[in-house]
PDB file of C-alpha atoms in Angstrom:
ATOM      1  CA  MET A   1     -50.844  42.799 -42.122  1.00 54.00           C
ATOM      2  CA  GLY A   2     -48.059  40.334 -41.728  1.00 58.00           C
ATOM      3  CA  ARG A   3     -44.508  41.098 -40.791  1.00 57.00           C
ATOM      4  CA  SER A   4     -43.219  40.601 -44.387  1.00 55.00           C
ATOM      5  CA  HIS A   5     -45.824  43.020 -45.776  1.00 48.00           C
ATOM      6  CA  ARG A   6     -44.806  45.732 -43.292  1.00 53.00           C
ATOM      7  CA  GLY A   7     -41.141  45.325 -44.310  1.00 51.00           C
ATOM      8  CA  ARG A   8     -42.001  45.655 -47.985  1.00 49.00           C
ATOM      9  CA  PHE A   9     -44.211  48.653 -47.337  1.00 44.00           C
ATOM     10  CA  ALA A  10     -41.454  50.392 -45.368  1.00 46.00           C
ATOM     11  CA  GLY A  11     -38.926  49.613 -48.108  1.00 45.00           C
ATOM     12  CA  LEU A  12     -41.223  50.991 -50.812  1.00 41.00           C
ATOM     13  CA  ALA A  13     -41.874  54.119 -48.757  1.00 43.00           C
ATOM     14  CA  LEU A  14     -38.127  54.695 -48.392  1.00 40.00           C
ATOM     15  CA  LEU A  15     -37.586  54.168 -52.115  1.00 41.00           C
ATOM     16  CA  ALA A  16     -40.390  56.629 -52.905  1.00 44.00           C
ATOM     17  CA  LEU A  17     -38.895  59.312 -50.655  1.00 45.00           C
ATOM     18  CA  LEU A  18     -35.252  58.748 -51.666  1.00 39.00           C
ATOM     19  CA  PRO A  19     -35.287  60.858 -54.881  1.00 43.00           C
ATOM     20  CA  ALA A  20     -36.793  63.843 -53.042  1.00 40.00           C
ATOM     21  CA  ALA A  21     -34.270  63.526 -50.212  1.00 39.00           C
ATOM     22  CA  LEU A  22     -31.345  63.295 -52.635  1.00 38.00           C
ATOM     23  CA  ALA A  23     -32.566  66.287 -54.654  1.00 40.00           C
ATOM     24  CA  ALA A  24     -32.702  68.395 -51.495  1.00 40.00           C
ATOM     25  CA  CYS A  25     -29.091  67.479 -50.657  1.00 40.00           C
ATOM     26  CA  GLY A  26     -27.667  69.317 -53.649  1.00 41.00           C
ATOM     27  CA  SER A  27     -30.063  72.241 -53.831  1.00 41.00           C
ATOM     28  CA  GLY A  28     -28.761  74.156 -50.841  1.00 44.00           C
ATOM     29  CA  GLY A  29     -32.298  74.465 -49.540  1.00 43.00           C
ATOM     30  CA  GLN A  30     -34.651  77.416 -49.521  1.00 46.00           C
ATOM     31  CA  ASP A  31     -33.109  79.112 -46.498  1.00 46.00           C
ATOM     32  CA  GLY A  32     -30.155  80.744 -48.254  1.00 46.00           C
ATOM     33  CA  GLY A  33     -27.967  77.698 -47.851  1.00 46.00           C
ATOM     34  CA  ASP A  34     -26.699  78.204 -51.401  1.00 48.00           C
ATOM     35  CA  THR A  35     -24.248  80.873 -50.247  1.00 45.00           C
ATOM     36  CA  PRO A  36     -20.753  80.050 -51.518  1.00 49.00           C
ATOM     37  CA  PRO A  37     -18.150  78.803 -49.037  1.00 54.00           C
ATOM     38  CA  SER A  38     -16.635  82.296 -48.921  1.00 55.00           C
ATOM     39  CA  GLY A  39     -19.714  83.408 -46.964  1.00 59.00           C
ATOM     40  CA  LYS A  40     -20.642  85.999 -49.606  1.00 66.00           C
ATOM     41  CA  ALA A  41     -23.785  86.072 -51.701  1.00 78.00           C
ATOM     42  CA  PRO A  42     -23.210  85.060 -55.341  1.00 85.00           C
ATOM     43  CA  ALA A  43     -23.510  88.641 -56.657  1.00 86.00           C
ATOM     44  CA  GLU A  44     -21.094  89.966 -54.041  1.00 90.00           C
ATOM     45  CA  GLU A  45     -18.636  87.161 -54.742  1.00 90.00           C
ATOM     46  CA  ALA A  46     -18.826  87.818 -58.498  1.00 92.00           C
ATOM     47  CA  ALA A  47     -18.161  91.529 -58.031  1.00 94.00           C
ATOM     48  CA  ALA A  48     -15.282  90.908 -55.617  1.00 95.00           C
ATOM     49  CA  LYS A  49     -13.618  88.244 -57.782  1.00 95.00           C
ATOM     50  CA  SER A  50     -14.021  90.375 -60.912  1.00 96.00           C
ATOM     51  CA  ARG A  51     -12.488  93.381 -59.182  1.00 97.00           C
ATOM     52  CA  GLU A  52      -9.567  91.201 -57.988  1.00 97.00           C
ATOM     53  CA  ARG A  53      -8.847  89.862 -61.487  1.00 97.00           C
ATOM     54  CA  VAL A  54      -8.953  93.267 -63.161  1.00 98.00           C
ATOM     55  CA  GLN A  55      -6.887  94.870 -60.389  1.00 98.00           C
ATOM     56  CA  ALA A  56      -4.255  92.164 -60.846  1.00 98.00           C
ATOM     57  CA  TYR A  57      -4.234  92.874 -64.594  1.00 97.00           C
ATOM     58  CA  LEU A  58      -3.915  96.627 -64.001  1.00 98.00           C
ATOM     59  CA  ASP A  59      -1.096  96.000 -61.529  1.00 97.00           C
ATOM     60  CA  ALA A  60       0.640  93.892 -64.195  1.00 97.00           C
ATOM     61  CA  LEU A  61       0.242  96.756 -66.688  1.00 95.00           C
ATOM     62  CA  THR A  62       1.778  99.205 -64.258  1.00 96.00           C
ATOM     63  CA  ALA A  63       4.644  96.798 -63.477  1.00 96.00           C
ATOM     64  CA  ARG A  64       5.114  95.969 -67.201  1.00 94.00           C
ATOM     65  CA  ASP A  65       4.748  92.252 -66.389  1.00 96.00           C
ATOM     66  CA  ALA A  66       3.100  90.638 -69.421  1.00 96.00           C
ATOM     67  CA  ALA A  67       3.213  87.129 -67.888  1.00 96.00           C
ATOM     68  CA  ALA A  68       1.288  88.317 -64.828  1.00 97.00           C
ATOM     69  CA  GLY A  69      -1.233  90.050 -67.100  1.00 96.00           C
ATOM     70  CA  ARG A  70      -1.663  86.927 -69.215  1.00 97.00           C
ATOM     71  CA  SER A  71      -2.365  84.837 -66.134  1.00 97.00           C
ATOM     72  CA  GLN A  72      -5.505  86.891 -65.438  1.00 97.00           C
ATOM     73  CA  LEU A  73      -7.034  86.015 -68.817  1.00 97.00           C
ATOM     74  CA  CYS A  74      -9.265  83.082 -69.723  1.00 96.00           C
ATOM     75  CA  ALA A  75      -7.455  80.353 -71.701  1.00 95.00           C
ATOM     76  CA  PRO A  76      -9.194  81.153 -75.039  1.00 94.00           C
ATOM     77  CA  MET A  77      -7.673  84.673 -74.913  1.00 94.00           C
ATOM     78  CA  HIS A  78      -4.069  83.505 -74.436  1.00 96.00           C
ATOM     79  CA  ALA A  79      -3.217  83.116 -78.153  1.00 94.00           C
ATOM     80  CA  ALA A  80      -4.512  86.586 -79.043  1.00 93.00           C
ATOM     81  CA  PHE A  81      -2.720  88.057 -76.031  1.00 94.00           C
ATOM     82  CA  ASP A  82       0.543  86.361 -76.987  1.00 93.00           C
ATOM     83  CA  SER A  83       0.415  87.777 -80.517  1.00 92.00           C
ATOM     84  CA  ALA A  84      -0.716  91.312 -79.645  1.00 92.00           C
ATOM     85  CA  ALA A  85       0.209  92.246 -76.072  1.00 92.00           C
ATOM     86  CA  THR A  86       3.735  93.441 -76.778  1.00 87.00           C
ATOM     87  CA  GLY A  87       3.027  94.571 -80.353  1.00 90.00           C
ATOM     88  CA  PRO A  88       3.047  98.254 -81.365  1.00 88.00           C
ATOM     89  CA  ASN A  89      -0.440  98.929 -79.946  1.00 85.00           C
ATOM     90  CA  GLY A  90      -0.610  96.169 -77.343  1.00 88.00           C
ATOM     91  CA  ASP A  91      -1.250  96.731 -73.665  1.00 89.00           C
ATOM     92  CA  PHE A  92       2.363  95.818 -72.860  1.00 92.00           C
ATOM     93  CA  ALA A  93       4.091  97.567 -75.808  1.00 91.00           C
ATOM     94  CA  ASP A  94       7.640  98.689 -74.997  1.00 89.00           C
ATOM     95  CA  HIS A  95       7.039 102.381 -75.697  1.00 89.00           C
ATOM     96  CA  PHE A  96       4.014 102.663 -73.371  1.00 89.00           C
ATOM     97  CA  THR A  97       4.012 103.005 -69.615  1.00 92.00           C
ATOM     98  CA  VAL A  98       0.990 103.009 -67.356  1.00 94.00           C
ATOM     99  CA  PRO A  99       1.725 105.291 -64.411  1.00 94.00           C
ATOM    100  CA  GLU A 100      -1.840 105.096 -63.095  1.00 95.00           C
ATOM    101  CA  ALA A 101      -4.739 102.652 -63.397  1.00 96.00           C
ATOM    102  CA  THR A 102      -7.977 102.728 -61.421  1.00 96.00           C
ATOM    103  CA  ILE A 103     -11.124 100.619 -61.387  1.00 97.00           C
ATOM    104  CA  THR A 104     -14.091 102.960 -61.708  1.00 97.00           C
ATOM    105  CA  GLU A 105     -17.085 100.593 -61.682  1.00 96.00           C
ATOM    106  CA  VAL A 106     -18.086  96.943 -61.347  1.00 96.00           C
ATOM    107  CA  ARG A 107     -21.511  95.814 -62.528  1.00 96.00           C
ATOM    108  CA  SER A 108     -23.289  92.760 -63.822  1.00 94.00           C
ATOM    109  CA  GLY A 109     -23.563  92.556 -67.606  1.00 93.00           C
ATOM    110  CA  PRO A 110     -25.004  90.249 -70.245  1.00 93.00           C
ATOM    111  CA  ASN A 111     -21.765  88.261 -70.660  1.00 92.00           C
ATOM    112  CA  GLY A 112     -20.490  88.326 -67.082  1.00 93.00           C
ATOM    113  CA  GLN A 113     -19.235  91.001 -64.738  1.00 96.00           C
ATOM    114  CA  GLU A 114     -18.284  94.272 -66.439  1.00 97.00           C
ATOM    115  CA  VAL A 115     -15.399  96.134 -64.840  1.00 97.00           C
ATOM    116  CA  SER A 116     -14.668  99.668 -66.019  1.00 97.00           C
ATOM    117  CA  ALA A 117     -11.218 101.121 -65.533  1.00 97.00           C
ATOM    118  CA  SER A 118      -9.454 104.370 -66.243  1.00 97.00           C
ATOM    119  CA  ILE A 119      -5.794 104.152 -67.136  1.00 96.00           C
ATOM    120  CA  THR A 120      -3.215 106.810 -67.810  1.00 96.00           C
ATOM    121  CA  VAL A 121      -0.949 105.804 -70.667  1.00 93.00           C
ATOM    122  CA  ALA A 122       2.333 107.605 -71.204  1.00 94.00           C
ATOM    123  CA  ALA A 123       4.582 107.556 -74.241  1.00 90.00           C
ATOM    124  CA  GLY A 124       7.571 109.756 -73.580  1.00 88.00           C
ATOM    125  CA  SER A 125       6.274 113.043 -72.192  1.00 90.00           C
ATOM    126  CA  ARG A 126       2.786 112.608 -73.657  1.00 94.00           C
ATOM    127  CA  LYS A 127       0.027 111.225 -71.487  1.00 95.00           C
ATOM    128  CA  ALA A 128      -3.515 110.183 -72.264  1.00 94.00           C
ATOM    129  CA  VAL A 129      -6.318 108.857 -70.128  1.00 96.00           C
ATOM    130  CA  ARG A 130      -8.108 105.840 -71.546  1.00 94.00           C
ATOM    131  CA  ALA A 131     -11.252 104.060 -70.460  1.00 97.00           C
ATOM    132  CA  LEU A 132     -11.284 100.266 -70.689  1.00 95.00           C
ATOM    133  CA  GLN A 133     -14.131  97.817 -70.219  1.00 97.00           C
ATOM    134  CA  PHE A 134     -13.192  94.317 -69.009  1.00 97.00           C
ATOM    135  CA  THR A 135     -15.572  91.373 -69.015  1.00 97.00           C
ATOM    136  CA  VAL A 136     -14.888  88.841 -66.277  1.00 97.00           C
ATOM    137  CA  THR A 137     -16.508  85.406 -66.247  1.00 96.00           C
ATOM    138  CA  ARG A 138     -16.399  82.315 -64.127  1.00 93.00           C
ATOM    139  CA  SER A 139     -14.405  79.456 -65.601  1.00 89.00           C
ATOM    140  CA  GLY A 140     -14.908  76.335 -63.525  1.00 87.00           C
ATOM    141  CA  ALA A 141     -14.102  77.208 -59.929  1.00 86.00           C
ATOM    142  CA  ASP A 142     -12.126  80.338 -60.821  1.00 91.00           C
ATOM    143  CA  TRP A 143     -12.694  83.724 -62.465  1.00 95.00           C
ATOM    144  CA  CYS A 144     -10.852  85.167 -65.467  1.00 97.00           C
ATOM    145  CA  ILE A 145     -10.933  88.111 -67.851  1.00 97.00           C
ATOM    146  CA  SER A 146     -12.776  87.021 -70.994  1.00 96.00           C
ATOM    147  CA  GLY A 147     -12.804  90.331 -72.837  1.00 95.00           C
ATOM    148  CA  GLU A 148     -11.283  93.799 -73.025  1.00 94.00           C
ATOM    149  CA  ALA A 149     -12.652  96.694 -75.064  1.00 94.00           C
ATOM    150  CA  PRO A 150     -12.387 100.472 -75.116  1.00 93.00           C
ATOM    151  CA  GLY A 151     -14.718 102.009 -72.566  1.00 89.00           C
ATOM    152  CA  ASP A 152     -16.915 105.079 -72.686  1.00 80.00           C
ATOM    153  CA  GLY A 153     -14.410 107.674 -71.575  1.00 60.00           C
ATOM    154  CA  PRO A 154     -11.830 110.156 -72.826  1.00 53.00           C
ATOM    155  CA  VAL A 155     -10.126 108.961 -75.967  1.00 47.00           C
ATOM    156  CA  ASP A 156      -8.288 112.043 -77.235  1.00 46.00           C
ATOM    157  CA  PRO A 157      -4.628 110.946 -77.561  1.00 45.00           C
ATOM    158  CA  ASP A 158      -3.316 114.456 -77.005  1.00 45.00           C
ATOM    159  CA  VAL A 159      -5.161 115.128 -73.763  1.00 42.00           C
ATOM    160  CA  SER A 160      -3.016 115.324 -70.676  1.00 41.00           C
ATOM    161  CA  PRO A 161      -4.940 114.998 -67.405  1.00 40.00           C
ATOM    162  CA  SER A 162      -3.001 117.922 -65.962  1.00 42.00           C
ATOM    163  CA  GLY A 163      -3.099 120.064 -69.104  1.00 41.00           C
ATOM    164  CA  PRO A 164      -5.662 122.641 -70.231  1.00 38.00           C
ATOM    165  CA  PRO A 165      -8.970 121.451 -71.683  1.00 37.00           C
ATOM    166  CA  PRO A 166      -9.094 121.128 -75.484  1.00 38.00           C
ATOM    167  CA  ALA A 167     -10.520 123.982 -77.537  1.00 37.00           C
ATOM    168  CA  ALA A 168     -14.135 123.694 -78.643  1.00 36.00           C
ATOM    169  CA  PRO A 169     -14.486 122.428 -82.236  1.00 36.00           C
ATOM    170  CA  ALA A 170     -15.630 124.857 -84.918  1.00 37.00           C
ATOM    171  CA  SER A 171     -19.314 124.823 -85.693  1.00 33.00           C
ATOM    172  CA  PRO A 172     -20.156 122.916 -88.896  1.00 37.00           C
ATOM    173  CA  VAL A 173     -22.810 125.532 -89.745  1.00 37.00           C
ATOM    174  CA  PRO A 174     -21.405 128.909 -90.820  1.00 36.00           C
ATOM    175  CA  SER A 175     -22.587 131.799 -88.663  1.00 36.00           C
ATOM    176  CA  GLN A 176     -24.475 134.659 -90.275  1.00 35.00           C
TER     177      GLN A 176
END
């Protein structure tokens, strides 16, 4: 083989291997190299970021800071938040206070991370404990709250956490 043939052969070999080499550059490899820069595994990072976002929202509720609460939400939720947050039944309504708010669970769900919280809502001397379910998703390089719904917890508006338990409801079937 002549010198020019060896040069062409080497060039073709490099061109043949180039796509495989470039694909490996972005994949993170098979050895766990796809761990985010924070050093946490993706599931751990998702749970931590989701907890942070919801905690910031709960802190905003407690502080009565609607702007800080809004900043935790994904952009598509801003318009709905702006029209409802300080309305009569909104999270930041003037007649409500939130003396206590606690995250109770963080888990992966079908639409993102699901963060359950228990909040105590007070209106005057009346208090009620409410369960909320937040959905937190990744938006670009950041995380934001993409949904809020009632959770699976106490919903009786007249229940005070420090008061006596409610009376048992009457049986729908008359006794004999």
